[in-house]
């Protein structure tokens, strides 16, 4: 019988990334610089952590918000990705 070897890939944390996309009271789509590891994305709008599915969804590196942030809002993302 063979043995199973588990290999953990290196992970890199990203903090306070401003994703690509306009914050203009109309845009709801933002693209992260890297494709995140599932379950690691934490978006913050004006300092408040947003709730997955209630406030936002993600597909690959594209985050879609349920409501567009107001012009002048601060939208940042924390996440991890595989190096």
JSON list of N, CA and C in Angstrom, two decimals, residues 1-5:
[
{"chain": "A", "resi": 1, "resn": "UNK", "atom": "N", "xyz": [0.84, -1.18, 0.00]},
{"chain": "A", "resi": 1, "resn": "UNK", "atom": "CA", "xyz": [0.00, 0.00, 0.00]},
{"chain": "A", "resi": 1, "resn": "UNK", "atom": "C", "xyz": [0.88, 1.23, 0.00]},
{"chain": "A", "resi": 2, "resn": "UNK", "atom": "N", "xyz": [0.50, 2.22, -0.81]},
{"chain": "A", "resi": 2, "resn": "UNK", "atom": "CA", "xyz": [1.27, 3.46, -0.90]},
{"chain": "A", "resi": 2, "resn": "UNK", "atom": "C", "xyz": [0.87, 4.44, 0.19]},
{"chain": "A", "resi": 3, "resn": "UNK", "atom": "N", "xyz": [1.70, 5.41, 0.40]},
{"chain": "A", "resi": 3, "resn": "UNK", "atom": "CA", "xyz": [1.38, 6.43, 1.38]},
{"chain": "A", "resi": 3, "resn": "UNK", "atom": "C", "xyz": [0.99, 7.72, 0.66]},
{"chain": "A", "resi": 4, "resn": "UNK", "atom": "N", "xyz": [0.21, 8.53, 1.33]},
{"chain": "A", "resi": 4, "resn": "UNK", "atom": "CA", "xyz": [-0.23, 9.80, 0.77]},
{"chain": "A", "resi": 4, "resn": "UNK", "atom": "C", "xyz": [0.63, 10.92, 1.33]},
{"chain": "A", "resi": 5, "resn": "UNK", "atom": "N", "xyz": [1.10, 11.75, 0.44]},
{"chain": "A", "resi": 5, "resn": "UNK", "atom": "CA", "xyz": [1.90, 12.90, 0.84]},
{"chain": "A", "resi": 5, "resn": "UNK", "atom": "C", "xyz": [1.08, 14.16, 0.58]}
]
